[in-house]
PDB file of C-alpha atoms in Angstrom:
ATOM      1  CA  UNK J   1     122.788 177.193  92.911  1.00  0.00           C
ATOM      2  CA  UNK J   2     119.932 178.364  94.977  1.00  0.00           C
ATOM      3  CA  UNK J   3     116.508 178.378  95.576  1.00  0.00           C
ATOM      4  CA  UNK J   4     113.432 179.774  93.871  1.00  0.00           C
ATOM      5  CA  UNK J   5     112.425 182.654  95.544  1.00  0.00           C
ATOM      6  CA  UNK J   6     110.663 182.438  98.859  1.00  0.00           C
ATOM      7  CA  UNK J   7     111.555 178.786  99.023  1.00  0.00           C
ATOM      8  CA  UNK J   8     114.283 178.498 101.598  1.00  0.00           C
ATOM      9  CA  UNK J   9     112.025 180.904 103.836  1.00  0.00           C
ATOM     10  CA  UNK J  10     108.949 178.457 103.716  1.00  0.00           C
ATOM     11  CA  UNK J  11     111.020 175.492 103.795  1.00  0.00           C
ATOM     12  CA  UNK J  12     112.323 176.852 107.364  1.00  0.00           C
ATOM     13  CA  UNK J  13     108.609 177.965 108.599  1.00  0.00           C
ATOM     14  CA  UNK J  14     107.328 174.598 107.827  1.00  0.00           C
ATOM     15  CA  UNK J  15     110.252 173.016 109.329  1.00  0.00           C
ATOM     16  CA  UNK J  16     110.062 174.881 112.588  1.00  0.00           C
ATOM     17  CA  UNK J  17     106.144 174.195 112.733  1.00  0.00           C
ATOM     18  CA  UNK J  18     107.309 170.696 112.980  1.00  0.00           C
ATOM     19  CA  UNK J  19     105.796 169.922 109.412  1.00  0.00           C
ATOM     20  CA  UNK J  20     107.584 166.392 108.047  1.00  0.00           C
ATOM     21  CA  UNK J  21     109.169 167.382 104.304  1.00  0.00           C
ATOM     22  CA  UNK J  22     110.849 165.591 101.759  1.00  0.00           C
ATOM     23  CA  UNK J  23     112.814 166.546  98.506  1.00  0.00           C
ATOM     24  CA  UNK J  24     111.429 165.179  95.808  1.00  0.00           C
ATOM     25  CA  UNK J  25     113.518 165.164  92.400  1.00  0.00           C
ATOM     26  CA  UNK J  26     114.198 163.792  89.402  1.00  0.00           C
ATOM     27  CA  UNK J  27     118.074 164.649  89.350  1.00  0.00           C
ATOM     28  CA  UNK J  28     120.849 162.228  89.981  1.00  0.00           C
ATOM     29  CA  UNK J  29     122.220 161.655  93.802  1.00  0.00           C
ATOM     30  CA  UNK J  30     125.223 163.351  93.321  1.00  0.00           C
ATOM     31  CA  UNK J  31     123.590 166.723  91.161  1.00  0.00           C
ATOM     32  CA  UNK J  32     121.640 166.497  95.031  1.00  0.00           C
ATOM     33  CA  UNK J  33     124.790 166.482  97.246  1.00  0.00           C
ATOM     34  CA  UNK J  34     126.138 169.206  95.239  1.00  0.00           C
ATOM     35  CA  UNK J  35     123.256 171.295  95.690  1.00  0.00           C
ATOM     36  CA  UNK J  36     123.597 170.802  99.258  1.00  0.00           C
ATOM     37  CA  UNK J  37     127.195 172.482  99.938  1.00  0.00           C
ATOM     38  CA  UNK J  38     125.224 175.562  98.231  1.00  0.00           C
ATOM     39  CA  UNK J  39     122.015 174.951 100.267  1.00  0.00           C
ATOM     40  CA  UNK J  40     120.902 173.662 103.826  1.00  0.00           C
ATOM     41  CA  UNK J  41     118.919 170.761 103.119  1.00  0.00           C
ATOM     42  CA  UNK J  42     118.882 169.521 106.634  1.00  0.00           C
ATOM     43  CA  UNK J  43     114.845 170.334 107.183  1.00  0.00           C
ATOM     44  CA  UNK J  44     113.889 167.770 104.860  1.00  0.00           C
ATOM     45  CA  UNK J  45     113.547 164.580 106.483  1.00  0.00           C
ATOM     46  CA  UNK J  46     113.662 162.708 103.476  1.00  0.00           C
ATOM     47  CA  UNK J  47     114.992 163.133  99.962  1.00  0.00           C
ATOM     48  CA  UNK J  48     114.172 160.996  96.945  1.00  0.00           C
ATOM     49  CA  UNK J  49     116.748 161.498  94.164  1.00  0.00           C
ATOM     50  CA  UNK J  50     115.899 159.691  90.161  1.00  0.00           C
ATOM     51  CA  UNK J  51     118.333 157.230  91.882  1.00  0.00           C
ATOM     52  CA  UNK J  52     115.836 156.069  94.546  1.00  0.00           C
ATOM     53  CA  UNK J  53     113.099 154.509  92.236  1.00  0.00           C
ATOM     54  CA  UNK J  54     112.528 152.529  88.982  1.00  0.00           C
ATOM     55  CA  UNK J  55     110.508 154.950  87.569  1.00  0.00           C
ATOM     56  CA  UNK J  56     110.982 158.602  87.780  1.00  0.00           C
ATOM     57  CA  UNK J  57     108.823 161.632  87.442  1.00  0.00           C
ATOM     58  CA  UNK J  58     106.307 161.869  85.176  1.00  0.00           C
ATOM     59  CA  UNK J  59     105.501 158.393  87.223  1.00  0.00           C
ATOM     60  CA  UNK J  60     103.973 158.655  90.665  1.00  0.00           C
ATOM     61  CA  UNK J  61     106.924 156.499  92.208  1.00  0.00           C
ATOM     62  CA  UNK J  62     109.179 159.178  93.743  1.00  0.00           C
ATOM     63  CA  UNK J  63     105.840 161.022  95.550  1.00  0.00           C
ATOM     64  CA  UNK J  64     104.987 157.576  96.792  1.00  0.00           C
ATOM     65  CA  UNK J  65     108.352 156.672  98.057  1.00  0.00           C
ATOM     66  CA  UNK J  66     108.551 160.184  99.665  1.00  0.00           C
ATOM     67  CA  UNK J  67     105.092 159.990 101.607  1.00  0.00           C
ATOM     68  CA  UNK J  68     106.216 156.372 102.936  1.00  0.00           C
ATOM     69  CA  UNK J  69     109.021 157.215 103.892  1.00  0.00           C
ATOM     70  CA  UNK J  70     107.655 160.212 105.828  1.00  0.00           C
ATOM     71  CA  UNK J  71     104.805 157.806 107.097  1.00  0.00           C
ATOM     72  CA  UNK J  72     102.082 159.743 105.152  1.00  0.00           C
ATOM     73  CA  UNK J  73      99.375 158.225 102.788  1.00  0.00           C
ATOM     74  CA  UNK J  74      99.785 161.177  99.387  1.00  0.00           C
ATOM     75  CA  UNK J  75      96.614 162.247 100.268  1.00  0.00           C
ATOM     76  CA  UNK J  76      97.569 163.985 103.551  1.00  0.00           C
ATOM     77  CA  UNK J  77     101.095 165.291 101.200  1.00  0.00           C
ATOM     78  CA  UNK J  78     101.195 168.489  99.390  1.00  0.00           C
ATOM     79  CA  UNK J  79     103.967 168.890  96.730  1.00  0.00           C
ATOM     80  CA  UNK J  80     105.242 171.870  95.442  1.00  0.00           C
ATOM     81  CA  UNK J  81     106.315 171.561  92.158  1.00  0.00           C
ATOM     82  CA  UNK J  82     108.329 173.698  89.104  1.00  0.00           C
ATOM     83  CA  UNK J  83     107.604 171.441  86.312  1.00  0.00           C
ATOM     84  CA  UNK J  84     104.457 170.389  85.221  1.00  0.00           C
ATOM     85  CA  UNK J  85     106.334 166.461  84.930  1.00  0.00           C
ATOM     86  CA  UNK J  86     106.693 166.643  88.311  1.00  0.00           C
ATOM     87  CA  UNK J  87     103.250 168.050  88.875  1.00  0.00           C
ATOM     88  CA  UNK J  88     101.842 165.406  86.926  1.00  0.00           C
ATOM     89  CA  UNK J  89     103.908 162.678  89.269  1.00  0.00           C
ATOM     90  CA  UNK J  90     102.377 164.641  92.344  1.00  0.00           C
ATOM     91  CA  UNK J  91      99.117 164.290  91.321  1.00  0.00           C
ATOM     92  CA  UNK J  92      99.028 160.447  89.869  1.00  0.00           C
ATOM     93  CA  UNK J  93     100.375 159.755  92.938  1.00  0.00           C
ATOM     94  CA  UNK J  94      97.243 161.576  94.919  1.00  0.00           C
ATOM     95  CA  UNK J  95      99.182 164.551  96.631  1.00  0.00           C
ATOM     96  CA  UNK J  96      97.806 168.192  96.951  1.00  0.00           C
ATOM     97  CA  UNK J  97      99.895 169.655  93.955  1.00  0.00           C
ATOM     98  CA  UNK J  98     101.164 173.660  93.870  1.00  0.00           C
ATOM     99  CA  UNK J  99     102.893 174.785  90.592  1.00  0.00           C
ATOM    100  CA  UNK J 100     105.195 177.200  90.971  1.00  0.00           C
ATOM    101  CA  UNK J 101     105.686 179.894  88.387  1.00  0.00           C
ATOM    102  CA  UNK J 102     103.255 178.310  86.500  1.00  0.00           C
ATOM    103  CA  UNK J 103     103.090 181.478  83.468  1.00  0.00           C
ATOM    104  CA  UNK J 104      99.829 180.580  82.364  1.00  0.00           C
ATOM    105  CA  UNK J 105     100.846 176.907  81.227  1.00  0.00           C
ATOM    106  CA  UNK J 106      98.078 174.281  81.272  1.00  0.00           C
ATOM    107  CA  UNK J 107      98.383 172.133  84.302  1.00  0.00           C
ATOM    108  CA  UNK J 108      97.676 168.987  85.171  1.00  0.00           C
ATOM    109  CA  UNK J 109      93.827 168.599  86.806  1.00  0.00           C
ATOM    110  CA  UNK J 110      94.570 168.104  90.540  1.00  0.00           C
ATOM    111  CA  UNK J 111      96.855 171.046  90.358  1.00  0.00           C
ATOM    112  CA  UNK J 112      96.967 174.760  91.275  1.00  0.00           C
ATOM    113  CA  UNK J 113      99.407 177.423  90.291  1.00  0.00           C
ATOM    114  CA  UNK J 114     100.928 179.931  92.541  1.00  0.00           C
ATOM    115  CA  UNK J 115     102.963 182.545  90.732  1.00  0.00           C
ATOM    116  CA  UNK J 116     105.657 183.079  93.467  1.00  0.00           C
ATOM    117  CA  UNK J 117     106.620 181.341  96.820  1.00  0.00           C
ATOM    118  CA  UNK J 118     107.606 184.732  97.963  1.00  0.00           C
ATOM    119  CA  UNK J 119     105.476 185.879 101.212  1.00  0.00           C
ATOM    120  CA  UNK J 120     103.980 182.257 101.092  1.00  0.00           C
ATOM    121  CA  UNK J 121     103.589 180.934 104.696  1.00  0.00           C
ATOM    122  CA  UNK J 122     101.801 177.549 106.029  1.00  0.00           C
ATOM    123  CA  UNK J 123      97.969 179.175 105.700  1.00  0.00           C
ATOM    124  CA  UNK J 124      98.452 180.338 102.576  1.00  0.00           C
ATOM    125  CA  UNK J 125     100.042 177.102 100.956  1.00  0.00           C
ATOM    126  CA  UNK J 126      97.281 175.171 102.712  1.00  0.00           C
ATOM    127  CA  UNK J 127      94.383 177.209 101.164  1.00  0.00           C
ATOM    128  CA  UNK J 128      96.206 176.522  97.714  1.00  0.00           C
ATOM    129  CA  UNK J 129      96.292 172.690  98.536  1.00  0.00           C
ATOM    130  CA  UNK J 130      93.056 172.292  99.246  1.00  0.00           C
ATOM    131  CA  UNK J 131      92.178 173.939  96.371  1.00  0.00           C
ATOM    132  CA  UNK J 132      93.761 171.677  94.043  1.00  0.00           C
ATOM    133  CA  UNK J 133      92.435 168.474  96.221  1.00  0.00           C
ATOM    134  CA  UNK J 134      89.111 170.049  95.597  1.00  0.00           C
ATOM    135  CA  UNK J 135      89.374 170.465  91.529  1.00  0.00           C
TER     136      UNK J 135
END
């Protein structure tokens, strides 16, 4: 197990710019805590598992569990995303959304693709959020 590429090294710039994160999925708990003795997880504040919520993704209710738990309104939250289910979560529940590998695949309005997290830093992520808050 391990992350997409240029994920762990954003992850880490974010977290040492003091940006608040969250892990946002729709696997189980304990698929979670396994991926964590293969990965550091500790830079994300907060982690919502399909465990945490009534409804998982495609519905809004992890996102919005995330950004109150992080003390954000979705609006001010930008989710990166590798499925467009959980890009159409992101958006219904009013984050900035970025699609990851997104291969030419129709995404949800609200949402921007980004072929590669590799060489992505804070600027550049930003300028793709605000595009998709701006479509």
């Amino acid at each position: 197990m391990s992350w997409r590429p240029g994920a762990s090294e954003l992850v880490g710039a974010l977290a040492a710019a003091g940006v608040p994160l969250a892990l946002v999925t729709s696997s189980p708990r304990h698929w979670v805590e396994r991926f964590a003795t293969a990965v550091d997880l500790t830079p994300f504040r907060v982690i919502v598992t399909a465990d945490d919520t009534a409804l998982t993704k495609p519905a809004p209710d992890p996102y919005l569990r995330a950004a109150a738990a992080l003390g954000l309104a979705p609006s001010r939250c930008v989710a990166i995303e590798d499925s467009l289910v959980g890009a159409a979560a992101a958006v219904a529940a009013g984050c900035a959304t970025v699609v990851v590998g997104d291969g030419g695949r129709s995404l949800p309005r609200g949402a921007r693709g980004i072929a590669s997290l590799v060489g992505v830093d804070a600027d550049r992520l930003r300028s793709v959020a605000r595009d998709a808050m701006s479509s």
